[in-house]
C-alpha positions in Angstrom: 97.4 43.9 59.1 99.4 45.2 55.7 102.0 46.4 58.2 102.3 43.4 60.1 102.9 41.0 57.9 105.6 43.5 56.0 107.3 43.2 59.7 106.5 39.3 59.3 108.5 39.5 55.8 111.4 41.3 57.2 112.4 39.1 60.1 111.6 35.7 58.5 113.7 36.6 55.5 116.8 39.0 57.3 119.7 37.5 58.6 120.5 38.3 61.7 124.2 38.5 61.7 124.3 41.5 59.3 120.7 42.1 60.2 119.8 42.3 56.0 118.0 40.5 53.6 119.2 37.0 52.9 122.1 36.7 50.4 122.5 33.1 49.2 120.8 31.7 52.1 121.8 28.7 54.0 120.1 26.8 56.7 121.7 24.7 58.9 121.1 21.7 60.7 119.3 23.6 64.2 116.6 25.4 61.1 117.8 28.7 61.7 119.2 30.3 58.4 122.0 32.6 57.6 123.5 34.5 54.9 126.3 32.3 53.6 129.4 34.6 53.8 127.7 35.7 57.4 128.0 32.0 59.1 131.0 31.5 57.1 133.0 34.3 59.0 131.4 33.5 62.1 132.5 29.7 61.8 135.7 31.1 61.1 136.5 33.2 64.8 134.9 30.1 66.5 137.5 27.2 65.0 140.2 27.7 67.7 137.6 26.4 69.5 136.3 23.3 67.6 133.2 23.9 68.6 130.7 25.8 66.4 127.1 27.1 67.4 124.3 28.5 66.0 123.9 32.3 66.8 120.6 32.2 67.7 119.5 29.1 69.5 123.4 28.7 70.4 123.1 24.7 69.4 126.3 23.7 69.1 128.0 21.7 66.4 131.2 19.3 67.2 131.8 19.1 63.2 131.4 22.0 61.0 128.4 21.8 59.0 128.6 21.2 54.9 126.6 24.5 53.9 124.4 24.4 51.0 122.6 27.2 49.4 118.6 27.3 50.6 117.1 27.9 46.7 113.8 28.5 48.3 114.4 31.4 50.4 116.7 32.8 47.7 113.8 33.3 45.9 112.1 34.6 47.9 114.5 37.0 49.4 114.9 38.0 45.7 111.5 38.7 45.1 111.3 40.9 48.1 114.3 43.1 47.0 111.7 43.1 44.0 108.7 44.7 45.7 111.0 47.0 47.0 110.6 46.2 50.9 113.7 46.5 53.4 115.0 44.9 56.2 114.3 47.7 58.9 117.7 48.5 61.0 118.0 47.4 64.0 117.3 50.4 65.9 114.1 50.6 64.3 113.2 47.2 65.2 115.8 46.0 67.4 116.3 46.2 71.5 119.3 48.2 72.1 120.9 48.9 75.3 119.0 51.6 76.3 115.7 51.0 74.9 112.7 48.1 76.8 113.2 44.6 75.0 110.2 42.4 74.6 109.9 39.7 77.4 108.5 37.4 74.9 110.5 37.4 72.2 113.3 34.9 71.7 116.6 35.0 70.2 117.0 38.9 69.2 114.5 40.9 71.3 112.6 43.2 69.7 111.9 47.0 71.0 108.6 46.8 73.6 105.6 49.5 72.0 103.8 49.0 76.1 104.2 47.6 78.9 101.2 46.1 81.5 101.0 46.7 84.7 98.8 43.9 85.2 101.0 40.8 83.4 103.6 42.2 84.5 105.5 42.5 81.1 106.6 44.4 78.0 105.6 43.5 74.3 106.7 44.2 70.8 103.8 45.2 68.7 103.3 41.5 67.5 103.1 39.6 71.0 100.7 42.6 72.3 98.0 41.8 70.2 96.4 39.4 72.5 96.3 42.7 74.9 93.8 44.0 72.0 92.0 40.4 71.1 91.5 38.4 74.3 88.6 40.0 76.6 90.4 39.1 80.0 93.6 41.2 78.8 91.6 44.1 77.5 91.5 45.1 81.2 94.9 45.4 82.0 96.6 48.5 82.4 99.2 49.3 79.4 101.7 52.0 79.6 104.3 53.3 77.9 107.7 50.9 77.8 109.1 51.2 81.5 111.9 48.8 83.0 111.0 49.8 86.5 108.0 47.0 86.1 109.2 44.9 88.9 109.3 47.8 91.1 105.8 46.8 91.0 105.8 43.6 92.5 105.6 43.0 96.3 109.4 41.8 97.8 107.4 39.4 100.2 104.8 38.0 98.4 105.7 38.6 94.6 102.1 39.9 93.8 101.4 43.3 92.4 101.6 46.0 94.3 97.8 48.1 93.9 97.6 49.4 97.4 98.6 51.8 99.8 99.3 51.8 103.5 99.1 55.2 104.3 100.6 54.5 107.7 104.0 53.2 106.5 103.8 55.3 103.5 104.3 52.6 101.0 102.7 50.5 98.5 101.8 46.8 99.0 99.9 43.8 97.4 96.8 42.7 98.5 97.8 39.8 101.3 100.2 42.5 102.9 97.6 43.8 105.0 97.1 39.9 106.4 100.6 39.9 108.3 102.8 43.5 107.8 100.9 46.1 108.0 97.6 44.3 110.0 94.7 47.2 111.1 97.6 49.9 109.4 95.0 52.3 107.0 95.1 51.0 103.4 93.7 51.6 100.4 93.8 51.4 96.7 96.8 52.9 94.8 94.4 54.8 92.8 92.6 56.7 95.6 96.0 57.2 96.9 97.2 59.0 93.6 93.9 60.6 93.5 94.9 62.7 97.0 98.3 63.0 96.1 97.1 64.5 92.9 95.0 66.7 94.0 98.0 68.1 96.3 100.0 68.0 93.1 97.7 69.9 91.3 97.2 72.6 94.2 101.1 72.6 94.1 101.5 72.5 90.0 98.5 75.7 90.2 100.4 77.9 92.7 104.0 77.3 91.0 102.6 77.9 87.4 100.8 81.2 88.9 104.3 81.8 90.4 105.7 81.5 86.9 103.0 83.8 85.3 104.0 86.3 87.7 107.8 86.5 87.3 106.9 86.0 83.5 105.5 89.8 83.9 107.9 90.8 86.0 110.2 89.7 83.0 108.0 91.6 80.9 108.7 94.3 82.9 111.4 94.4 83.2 112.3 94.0 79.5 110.0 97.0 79.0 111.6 99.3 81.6 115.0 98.2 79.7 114.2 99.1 76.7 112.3 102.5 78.1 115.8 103.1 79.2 117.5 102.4 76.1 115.0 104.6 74.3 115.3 107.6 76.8 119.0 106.9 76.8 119.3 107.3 73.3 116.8 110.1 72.8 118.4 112.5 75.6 122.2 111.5 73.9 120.8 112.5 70.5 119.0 115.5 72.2 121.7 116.9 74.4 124.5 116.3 71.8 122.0 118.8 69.3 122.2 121.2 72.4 126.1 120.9 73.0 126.4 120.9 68.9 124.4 124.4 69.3 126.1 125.7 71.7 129.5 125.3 70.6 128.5 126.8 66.8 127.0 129.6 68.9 131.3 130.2 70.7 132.5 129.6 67.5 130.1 132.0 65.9 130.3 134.2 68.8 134.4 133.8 68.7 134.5 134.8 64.5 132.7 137.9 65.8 134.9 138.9 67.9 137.7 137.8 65.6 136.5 140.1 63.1 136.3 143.2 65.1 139.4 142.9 66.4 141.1 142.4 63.2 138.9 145.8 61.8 140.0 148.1 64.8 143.2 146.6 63.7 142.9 147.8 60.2 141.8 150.8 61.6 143.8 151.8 64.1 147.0 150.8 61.8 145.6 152.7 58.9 145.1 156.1 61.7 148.9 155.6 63.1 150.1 155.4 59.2 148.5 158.5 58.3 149.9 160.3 61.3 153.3 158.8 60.5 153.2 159.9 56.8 152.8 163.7 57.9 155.5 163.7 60.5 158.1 162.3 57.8 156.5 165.1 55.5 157.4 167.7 58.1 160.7 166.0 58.8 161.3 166.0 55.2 160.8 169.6 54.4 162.8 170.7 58.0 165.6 168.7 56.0 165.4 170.8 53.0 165.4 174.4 55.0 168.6 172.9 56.9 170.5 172.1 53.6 169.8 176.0 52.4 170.5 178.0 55.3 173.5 175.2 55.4 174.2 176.1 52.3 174.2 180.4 52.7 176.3 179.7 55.9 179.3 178.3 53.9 179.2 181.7 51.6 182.8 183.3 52.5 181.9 186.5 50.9 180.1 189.1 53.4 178.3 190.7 51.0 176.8 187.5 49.4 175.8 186.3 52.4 174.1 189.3 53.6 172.4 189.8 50.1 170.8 186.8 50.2 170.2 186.3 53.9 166.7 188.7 53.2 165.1 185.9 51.5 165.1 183.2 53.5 161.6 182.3 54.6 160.4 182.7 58.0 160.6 180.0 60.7 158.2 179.7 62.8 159.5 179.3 65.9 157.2 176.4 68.5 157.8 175.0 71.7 157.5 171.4 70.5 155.0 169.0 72.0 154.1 165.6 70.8 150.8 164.6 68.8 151.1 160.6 70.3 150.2 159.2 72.8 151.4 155.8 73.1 149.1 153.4 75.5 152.0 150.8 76.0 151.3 147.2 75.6 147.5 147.9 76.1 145.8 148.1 72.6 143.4 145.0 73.1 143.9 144.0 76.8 140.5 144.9 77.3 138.9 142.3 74.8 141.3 139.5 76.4 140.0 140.6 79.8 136.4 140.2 78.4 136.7 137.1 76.8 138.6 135.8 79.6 135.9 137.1 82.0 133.3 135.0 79.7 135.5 131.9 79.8 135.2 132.1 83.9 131.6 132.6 83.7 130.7 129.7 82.0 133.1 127.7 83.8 131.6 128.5 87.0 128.4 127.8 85.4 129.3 124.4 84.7 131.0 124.0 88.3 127.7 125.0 90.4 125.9 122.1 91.7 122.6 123.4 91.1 123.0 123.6 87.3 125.6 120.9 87.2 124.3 118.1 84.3 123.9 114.7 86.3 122.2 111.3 85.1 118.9 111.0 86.9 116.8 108.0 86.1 114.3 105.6 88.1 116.0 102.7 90.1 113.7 99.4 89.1 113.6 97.5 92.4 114.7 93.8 91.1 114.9 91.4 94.2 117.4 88.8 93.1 118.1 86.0 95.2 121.8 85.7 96.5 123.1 82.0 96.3 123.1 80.4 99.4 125.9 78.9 101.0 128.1 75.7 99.5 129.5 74.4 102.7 129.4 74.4 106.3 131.6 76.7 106.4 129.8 78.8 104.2 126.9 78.5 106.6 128.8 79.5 110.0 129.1 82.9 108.4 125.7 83.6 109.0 125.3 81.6 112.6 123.3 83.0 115.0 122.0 81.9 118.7 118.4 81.0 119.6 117.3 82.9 122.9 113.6 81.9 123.7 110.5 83.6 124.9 109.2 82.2 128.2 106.3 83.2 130.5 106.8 85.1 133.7 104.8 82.1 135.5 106.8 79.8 134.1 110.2 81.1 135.9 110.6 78.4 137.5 110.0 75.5 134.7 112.4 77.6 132.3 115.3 77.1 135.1 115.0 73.2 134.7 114.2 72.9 131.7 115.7 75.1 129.2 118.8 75.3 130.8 122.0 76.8 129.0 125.1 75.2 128.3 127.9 75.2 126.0 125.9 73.1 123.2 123.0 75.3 123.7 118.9 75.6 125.2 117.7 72.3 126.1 113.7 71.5 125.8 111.6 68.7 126.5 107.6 68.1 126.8 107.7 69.3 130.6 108.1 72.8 129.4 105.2 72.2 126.1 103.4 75.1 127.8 105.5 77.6 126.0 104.5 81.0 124.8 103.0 81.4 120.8 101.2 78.6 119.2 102.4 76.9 115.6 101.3 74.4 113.9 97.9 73.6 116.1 100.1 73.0 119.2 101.8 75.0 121.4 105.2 75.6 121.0 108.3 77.6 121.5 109.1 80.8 119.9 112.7 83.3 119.7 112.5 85.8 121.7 113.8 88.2 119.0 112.8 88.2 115.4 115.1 86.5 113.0 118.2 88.6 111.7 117.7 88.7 107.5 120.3 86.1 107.1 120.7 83.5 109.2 121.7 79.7 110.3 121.0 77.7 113.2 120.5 74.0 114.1 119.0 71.9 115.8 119.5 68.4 118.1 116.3 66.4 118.5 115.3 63.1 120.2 112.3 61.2 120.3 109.1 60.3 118.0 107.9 63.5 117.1 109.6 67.4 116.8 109.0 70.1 115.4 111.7 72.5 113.6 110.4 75.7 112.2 110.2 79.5 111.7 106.7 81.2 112.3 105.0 84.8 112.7 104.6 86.0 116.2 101.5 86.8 117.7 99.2 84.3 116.0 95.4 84.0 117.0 93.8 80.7 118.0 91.0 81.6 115.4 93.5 81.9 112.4 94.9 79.2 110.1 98.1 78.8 112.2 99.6 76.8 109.1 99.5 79.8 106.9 101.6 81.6 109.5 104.3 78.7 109.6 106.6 76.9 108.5 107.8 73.1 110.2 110.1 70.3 109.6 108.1 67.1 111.6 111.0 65.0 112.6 109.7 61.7 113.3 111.4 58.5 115.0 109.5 55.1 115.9 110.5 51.6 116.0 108.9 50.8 112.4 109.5 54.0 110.9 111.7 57.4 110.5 111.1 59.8 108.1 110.6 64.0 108.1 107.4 65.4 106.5 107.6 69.4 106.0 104.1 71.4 106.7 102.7 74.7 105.3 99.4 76.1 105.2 97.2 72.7 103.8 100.2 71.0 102.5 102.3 68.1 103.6 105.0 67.3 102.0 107.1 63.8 102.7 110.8 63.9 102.1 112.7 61.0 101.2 116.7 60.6 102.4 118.4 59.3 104.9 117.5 60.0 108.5 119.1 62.7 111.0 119.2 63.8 114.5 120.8 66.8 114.1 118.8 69.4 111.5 120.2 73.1 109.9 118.0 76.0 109.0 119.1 78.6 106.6 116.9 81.2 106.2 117.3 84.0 103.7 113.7 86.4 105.0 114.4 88.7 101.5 114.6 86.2 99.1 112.1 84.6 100.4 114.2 80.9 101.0 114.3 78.7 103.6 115.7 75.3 103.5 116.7 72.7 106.1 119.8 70.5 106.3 120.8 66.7 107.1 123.8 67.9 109.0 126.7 65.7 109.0 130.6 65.4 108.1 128.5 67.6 104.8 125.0 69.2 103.9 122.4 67.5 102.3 119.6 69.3 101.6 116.6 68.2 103.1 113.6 70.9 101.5 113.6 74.5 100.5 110.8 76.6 100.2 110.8 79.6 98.0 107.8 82.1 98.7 107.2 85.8 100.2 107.6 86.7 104.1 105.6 89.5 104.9 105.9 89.7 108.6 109.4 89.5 111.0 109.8 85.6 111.4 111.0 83.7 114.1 112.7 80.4 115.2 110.2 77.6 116.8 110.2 74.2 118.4 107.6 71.5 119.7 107.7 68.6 121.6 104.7 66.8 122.4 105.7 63.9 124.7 108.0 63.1 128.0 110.6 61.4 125.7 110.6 64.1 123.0 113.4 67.2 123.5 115.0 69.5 121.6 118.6 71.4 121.6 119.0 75.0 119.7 122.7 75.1 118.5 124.3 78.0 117.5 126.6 76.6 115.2 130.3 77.1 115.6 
């Protein structure tokens, strides 16, 4: 109650030009009050017309009004700026263009807190308390703020709508059932809802066990990426530590060889030296004997030279052959030829197939659904023509009846004795199994066909709705809709009516959706689940007037 009469407070003492407290208040002669500067300007943009109005009540004035200041709600507005309270903003209080106004308030609605089904109206939180107080109103309905309420009311009686004609599919008032819908099967709204939400709750279960299991096939998924990133990074680190050994084993194997070379080098130069040290030796003492005997052969005199020709030493007269033998060009050939024998080896090694390194891992089979077409055009790519499956006895019935042309098969109820059942009735089924993409349409006529895809070979004693899939096309003088049907659901679809229906199917992914077709595509209903059996196309007619027309779309 505290809180209500702060609200109370605020609107009586706000001004509702500036939407604030009152500052030196005036009231003019409708009652309604104003801040003074606030009617002043708006007094002002209204003198071209000599007319001035009050902004609430929208009295108008053919004289300007003498404004004086209002002492006693000056006061009072002063002592509320006192206790501290506020004028609340307007879109705290305040109906704005998108919010639910009060239908009772006047002037400046304020925001709607319910609205009742019952009335039908919205309320602000001060005229809603009679909702709360008076016993008749405590058994109204009250929802949340809604501006769909006259949806509510009847066009053709202008009563509220509680029930349902399940017939016509739609909701009416109580005296409807007098003239429209006479004998049609009606009954309240709320044992309507209470079916349809059981259906919605069977529907809600299945899709939010649908999203449990793709949430763990998520999960999975994230795990088997970050397994790979793990092994990824483990066999990088591992194999670099292998290639990181292996090369410090060529380098270390490469300073080895290095090495020797370089001390059979030392030692083969140091071997040559020594041999060349004791030829120039020899060559050096040959010299000396040469000079002397050179020297006794320029002696003129005789006797000199046969005096001293006694003591000359001895030579030792050799057939000379050489100490070296030269290998030419070929002191370390050999270690090339090794190394470069190596080199080929590994090479080779590294060429063969069987010990070739290759990245091996495990493929994660992820069945993503490819978006389906855009355009008719888009659908034409995957066109395909509808051959049916007749009966040997009915040879003669299939000549007359589903007769070819250049728009297609043609069937009507005559021929209802059609191989495969579907649906509870019998029906017609493609002769071959649908390709895994495909599109085909077809023209119907009548009050009641069936379009749909279906597993072959289905027993009498089974649930034949498990093992289909229909679109009921229905046409009648006070109705048309198209209802699709799986397993124990039906499903109505709302949109505008069409003799001429396209089925995509997509048997992979698991899609299959059906088309208004026109001058475009409009989507009609898709169903997203798991095929686990080769499907095929279907059709049933079930009276003289009904036929059918498989299209392959060109």
């Amino acid at each position: 109650m505290e809180q209500q009469a702060v609200q109370l407070d605020r609107e009586t003492f706000s001004c509702s030009i500036c939407l604030d407290l009152l500052k030196d208040p005036v009231t003019i002669p409708c009652g309604h009050s104003y801040c003074m500067d606030c009617i002043k300007a708006h007094w002002d943009e209204e003198d071209q017309k000599r007319v001035h109005s009050c902004p609430q009540c929208r009295k108008t004035f053919t004289q300007r009004p003498v404004l004086q200041k209002n002492t006693m709600l000056a006061a009072l507005a002063e002592q509320l700026k006192k206790t501290g309270l506020q004028v609340a903003p307007a879109d705290h209080c305040y109906a704005g263009p998108e919010d639910v106004a009060c239908d009772v308030c006047s002037g400046r609605k304020l925001k709607a807190i319910k609205s009742c089904l019952a009335c039908p109206a919205s309320y602000c939180e001060k005229h809603l308390q009679p909702h709360y107080e008076v016993a008749p109103l405590k058994k109204h309905k009250l929802v949340e703020p809604t501006k769909n309420l006259q949806e509510n009311i009847c066009s053709q009686h202008d009563e509220v709508m509680k029930m349902y004609c399940r017939k016509d599919r739609k909701c009416i008032c109580y005296l409807c059932p007098v003239d429209y819908h006479k004998g049609h099967d009606t009954v309240s709204a709320a044992a309507e809802r209470t079916e349809r939400q059981k259906e919605l709750d069977e529907r809600r279960g299945k899709i939010q066990q649908m999203i449990k299991d793709k949430d763990k096939d998520v999960k999975l998924l994230q795990q088997e990426t970050e397994d790979i990133n793990v092994s990824a990074d483990k066999t990088v680190k591992e194999s670099e530590k292998i290639f990181t050994e292996l090369i410090r084993l060529l380098r270390k194997r490469s300073s080895e060889v290095k090495q020797q070379i370089r001390s059979k080098q030392e030692t083969e130069v140091s071997r040559v030296k020594d041999v060349q040290e004791k030829l120039e030796q020899e060559i050096r003492e040959l010299k000396r004997k040469d000079a002397e005997l050179e020297q006794l052969s320029n002696i003129e005199d005789h006797i000199q030279f046969l005096l001293n020709y006694p003591s000359l030493p001895a030579l030792r007269e050799t057939e000379h052959t050489s100490i070296i033998n030269i290998r030419p060009l070929r002191h370390f050939e050999d270690v090339t030829a090794a190394v470069s024998e190596l080199s080929e080896k590994l090479q080779d090694i590294l060429k063969d197939p069987w010990t070739n390194i290759e990245l091996s891992f495990t493929e994660v089979d992820v069945l993503l659904s490819e978006p389906g077409p855009k355009s008719r055009a888009g659908f034409l790519k995957y066109s395909c023509e509808i051959i049916l499956d007749s009966n040997k006895a009915d040879t003669q019935l299939t000549r007359t009846n589903q007769r070819q042309s250049n728009s297609g098969y043609y069937i009507n109820q005559s021929y209802s004795s059609g191989s495969g059942s579907f649906t509870g009735c019998y029906q017609f089924l493609s002769r071959e199994s649908l390709p895994e993409r495909c599109y085909w349409e077809v023209k119907w006529e009548g009050q009641q066909v069936y379009v749909a895809v279906a597993y072959k070979n289905t027993r009498r004693e089974e649930n034949e709705y498990d093992r289909s899939w229909a679109l009921v096309c229905s046409s009648s003088y006070e109705n048309n809709y198209f209802k699709f049907v799986h397993d124990k659901f039906q499903t109505y679809i709302s949109g505008p009516h069409s003799s001429r229906v396209g089925v995509y199917l997509d048997h992979r992914a698991g899609i299959l959706s059906f088309y208004r077709v026109s001058e475009t595509m409009t989507l009609l209903h898709r169903v997203q689940t798991k095929f686990t059996e080769p499907l095929h196309a279907g059709v049933w007619v079930s009276k003289a007037e009904d036929f059918a027309v498989f299209y392959k779309p060109q």
